[in-house]
C-alpha positions as a printed NumPy array, in Angstrom:
array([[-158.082,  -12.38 ,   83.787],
       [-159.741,   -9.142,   82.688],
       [-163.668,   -8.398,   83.03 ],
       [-165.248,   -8.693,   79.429],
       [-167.16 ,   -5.469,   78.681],
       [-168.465,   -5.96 ,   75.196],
       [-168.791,   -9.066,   73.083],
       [-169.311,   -9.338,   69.05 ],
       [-171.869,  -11.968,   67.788],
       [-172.155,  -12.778,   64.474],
       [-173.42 ,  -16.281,   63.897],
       [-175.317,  -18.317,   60.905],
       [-176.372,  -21.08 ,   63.302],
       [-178.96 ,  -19.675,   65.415],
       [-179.171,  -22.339,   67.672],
       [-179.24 ,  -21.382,   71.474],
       [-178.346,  -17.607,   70.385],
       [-180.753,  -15.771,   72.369],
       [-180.685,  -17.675,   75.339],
       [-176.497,  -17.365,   75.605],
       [-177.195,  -13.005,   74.559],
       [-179.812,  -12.64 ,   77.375],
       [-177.143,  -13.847,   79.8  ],
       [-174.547,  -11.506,   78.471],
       [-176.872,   -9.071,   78.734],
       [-177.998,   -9.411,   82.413],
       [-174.174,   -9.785,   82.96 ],
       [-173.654,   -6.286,   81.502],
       [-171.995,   -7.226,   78.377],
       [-172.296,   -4.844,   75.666],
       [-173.413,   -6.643,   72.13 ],
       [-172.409,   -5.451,   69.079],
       [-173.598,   -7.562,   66.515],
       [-174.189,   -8.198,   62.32 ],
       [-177.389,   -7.809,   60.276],
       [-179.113,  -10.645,   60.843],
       [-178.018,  -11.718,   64.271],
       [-178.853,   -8.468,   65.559],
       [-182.275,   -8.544,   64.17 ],
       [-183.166,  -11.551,   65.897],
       [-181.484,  -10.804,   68.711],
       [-183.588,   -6.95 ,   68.988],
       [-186.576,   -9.385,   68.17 ],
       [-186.337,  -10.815,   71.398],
       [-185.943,   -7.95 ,   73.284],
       [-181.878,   -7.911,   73.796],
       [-180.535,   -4.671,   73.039],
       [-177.887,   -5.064,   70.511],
       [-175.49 ,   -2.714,   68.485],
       [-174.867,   -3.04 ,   65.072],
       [-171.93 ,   -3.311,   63.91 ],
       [-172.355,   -0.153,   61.338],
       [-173.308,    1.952,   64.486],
       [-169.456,    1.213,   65.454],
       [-167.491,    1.6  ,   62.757],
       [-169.602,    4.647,   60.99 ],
       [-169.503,    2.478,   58.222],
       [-172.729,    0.439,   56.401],
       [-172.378,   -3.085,   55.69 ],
       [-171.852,   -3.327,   51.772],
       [-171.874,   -5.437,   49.031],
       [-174.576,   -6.906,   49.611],
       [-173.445,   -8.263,   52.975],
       [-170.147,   -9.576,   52.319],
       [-167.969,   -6.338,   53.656],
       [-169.157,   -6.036,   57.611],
       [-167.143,   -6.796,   60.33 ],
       [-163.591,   -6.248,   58.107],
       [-161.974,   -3.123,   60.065],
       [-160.052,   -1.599,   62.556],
       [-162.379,   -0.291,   64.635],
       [-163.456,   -4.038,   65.176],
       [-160.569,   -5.939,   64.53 ],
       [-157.924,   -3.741,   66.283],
       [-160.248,   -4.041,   69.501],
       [-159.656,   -7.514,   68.903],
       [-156.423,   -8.203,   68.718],
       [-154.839,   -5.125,   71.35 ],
       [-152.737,   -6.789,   73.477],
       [-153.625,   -5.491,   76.812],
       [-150.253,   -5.961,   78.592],
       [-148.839,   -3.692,   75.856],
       [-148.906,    0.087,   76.593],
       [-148.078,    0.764,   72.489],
       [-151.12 ,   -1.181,   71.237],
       [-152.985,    0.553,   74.226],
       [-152.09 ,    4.034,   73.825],
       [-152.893,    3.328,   69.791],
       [-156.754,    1.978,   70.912],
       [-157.006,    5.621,   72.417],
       [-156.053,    7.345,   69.814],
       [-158.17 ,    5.861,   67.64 ],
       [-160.728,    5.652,   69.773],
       [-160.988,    1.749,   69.343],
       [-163.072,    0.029,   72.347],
       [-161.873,   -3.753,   72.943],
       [-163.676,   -6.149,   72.282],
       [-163.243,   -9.62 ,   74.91 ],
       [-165.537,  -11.591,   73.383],
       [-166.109,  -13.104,   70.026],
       [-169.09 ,  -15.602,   68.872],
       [-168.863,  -16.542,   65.335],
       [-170.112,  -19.784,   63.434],
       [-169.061,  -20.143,   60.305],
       [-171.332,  -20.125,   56.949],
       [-172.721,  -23.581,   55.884],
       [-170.354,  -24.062,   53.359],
       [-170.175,  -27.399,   53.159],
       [-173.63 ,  -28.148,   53.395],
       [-174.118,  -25.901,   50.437],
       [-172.209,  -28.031,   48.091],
       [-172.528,  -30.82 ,   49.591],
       [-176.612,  -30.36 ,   48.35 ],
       [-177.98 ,  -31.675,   44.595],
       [-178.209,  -29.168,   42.181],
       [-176.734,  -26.092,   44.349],
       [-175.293,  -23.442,   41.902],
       [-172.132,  -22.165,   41.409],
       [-173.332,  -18.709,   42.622],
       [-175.104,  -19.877,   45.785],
       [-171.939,  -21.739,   46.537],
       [-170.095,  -18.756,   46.293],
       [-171.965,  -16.849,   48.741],
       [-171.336,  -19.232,   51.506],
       [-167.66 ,  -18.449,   51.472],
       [-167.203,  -17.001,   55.166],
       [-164.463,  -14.461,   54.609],
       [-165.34 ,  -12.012,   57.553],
       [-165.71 ,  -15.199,   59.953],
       [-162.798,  -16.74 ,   60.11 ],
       [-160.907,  -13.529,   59.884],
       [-162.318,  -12.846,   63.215],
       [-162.29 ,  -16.353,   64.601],
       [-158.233,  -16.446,   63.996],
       [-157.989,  -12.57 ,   64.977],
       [-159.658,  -14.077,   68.537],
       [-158.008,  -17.184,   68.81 ],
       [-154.685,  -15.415,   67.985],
       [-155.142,  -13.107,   71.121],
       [-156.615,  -15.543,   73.273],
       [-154.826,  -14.206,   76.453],
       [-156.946,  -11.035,   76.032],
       [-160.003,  -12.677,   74.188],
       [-162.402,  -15.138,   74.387],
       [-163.996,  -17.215,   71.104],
       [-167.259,  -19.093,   70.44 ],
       [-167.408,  -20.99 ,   67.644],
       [-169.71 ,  -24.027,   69.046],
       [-173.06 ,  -23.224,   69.721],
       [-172.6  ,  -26.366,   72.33 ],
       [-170.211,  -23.953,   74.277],
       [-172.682,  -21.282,   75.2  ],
       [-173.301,  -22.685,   78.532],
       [-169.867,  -23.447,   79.531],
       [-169.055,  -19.938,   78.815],
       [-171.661,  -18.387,   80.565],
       [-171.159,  -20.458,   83.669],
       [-167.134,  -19.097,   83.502],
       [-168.585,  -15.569,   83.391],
       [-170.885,  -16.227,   86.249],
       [-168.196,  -17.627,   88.389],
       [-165.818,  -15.518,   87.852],
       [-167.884,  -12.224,   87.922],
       [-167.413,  -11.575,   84.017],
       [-164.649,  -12.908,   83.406],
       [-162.985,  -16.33 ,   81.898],
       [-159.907,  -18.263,   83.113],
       [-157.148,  -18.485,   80.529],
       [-157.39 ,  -22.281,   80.493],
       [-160.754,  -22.128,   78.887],
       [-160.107,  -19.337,   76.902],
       [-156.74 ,  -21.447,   75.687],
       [-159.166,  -24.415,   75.026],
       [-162.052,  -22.392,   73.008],
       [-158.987,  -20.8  ,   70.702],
       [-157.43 ,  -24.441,   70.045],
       [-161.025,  -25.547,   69.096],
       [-160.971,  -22.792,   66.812],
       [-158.113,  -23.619,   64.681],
       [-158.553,  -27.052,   64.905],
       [-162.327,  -26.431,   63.446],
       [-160.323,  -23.785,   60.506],
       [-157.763,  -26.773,   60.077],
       [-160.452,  -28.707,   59.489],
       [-162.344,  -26.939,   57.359],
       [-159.589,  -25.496,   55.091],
       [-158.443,  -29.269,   54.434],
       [-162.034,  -30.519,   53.939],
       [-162.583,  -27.687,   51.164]])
């Protein structure tokens, strides 16, 4: 198990948000976060980073470039048992990243409502969330992923008990709930 240092939250369900930061926070979890994630989350108090602050790079597009790059996804998905990818995150100066909490855009309760247009259906295409949900998943030895707000407890309670870190079992378990939920999703679309 490694200690988890910083986690990334970047969530379109709200729900139980706060609550889950402010225990990463008194844990001493750095959060790096999106737009408007982070803004709620600095509204109550939890000091956050934006994601622009770490890669040097604005969110653009009107929101639909942010989290896509290296400085965030090769913190990601670093292998920690491998000196190459290690010695690569310090020349790049890439910090790792052991956390990820991502829900996905409400796609399907976009279209799924009368009279939505084509544009606002667009919109709620997630591309930079399930890029990082399979990016986590994929490296769940070194990386733990949220994608149920209902999880958020569990997950703290691991941290708690095992003084900021999570057992590979759970961390095995949240990354098979992940594909299982992009499976799902993908087949459903």
């Amino acid at each position: 198990m490694t200690k988890i240092r910083r986690a990334l939250i970047s969530v379109s369900d709200k729900e139980g948000i706060i609550d889950f930061a402010r225990g990463l926070e008194k844990l001493g979890i750095e959060i790096i976060s999106t737009g408007g994630t982070a803004r709620i989350l600095k509204d109550a108090q939890i000091r956050v980073k934006l994601i622009s602050e770490v890669t040097n790079f604005p969110e653009i597009l009107d929101g639909r470039v942010k989290t896509l790059h290296p400085l965030i996804f090769g913190g990601i998905l670093a292998k920690s048992n491998n000196p190459i990818h290690q010695e690569q995150l310090k020349i790049h100066q890439i910090e790792s990243i052991g956390l990820i909490v991502v829900n996905l855009y409400p796609f399907q309760m976009t279209i799924s409502q009368k009279g939505v247009k084509l544009e606002e259906a667009i919109e709620n295409i997630d591309i930079g969330g399930p890029s990082l949900l399979r990016a986590a998943a994929k490296n769940y030895q070194d990386v733990a992923v949220i994608i149920d707000p209902k999880d958020y407890h569990l997950i703290l309670e691991e941290l708690i008990k095992n003084k900021g870190e999570i057992s590979l079992e759970i961390k095995k378990r949240m990354a098979v709930k992940v594909f299982d939920c992009l499976l799902y999703t993908s087949d459903a679309a």
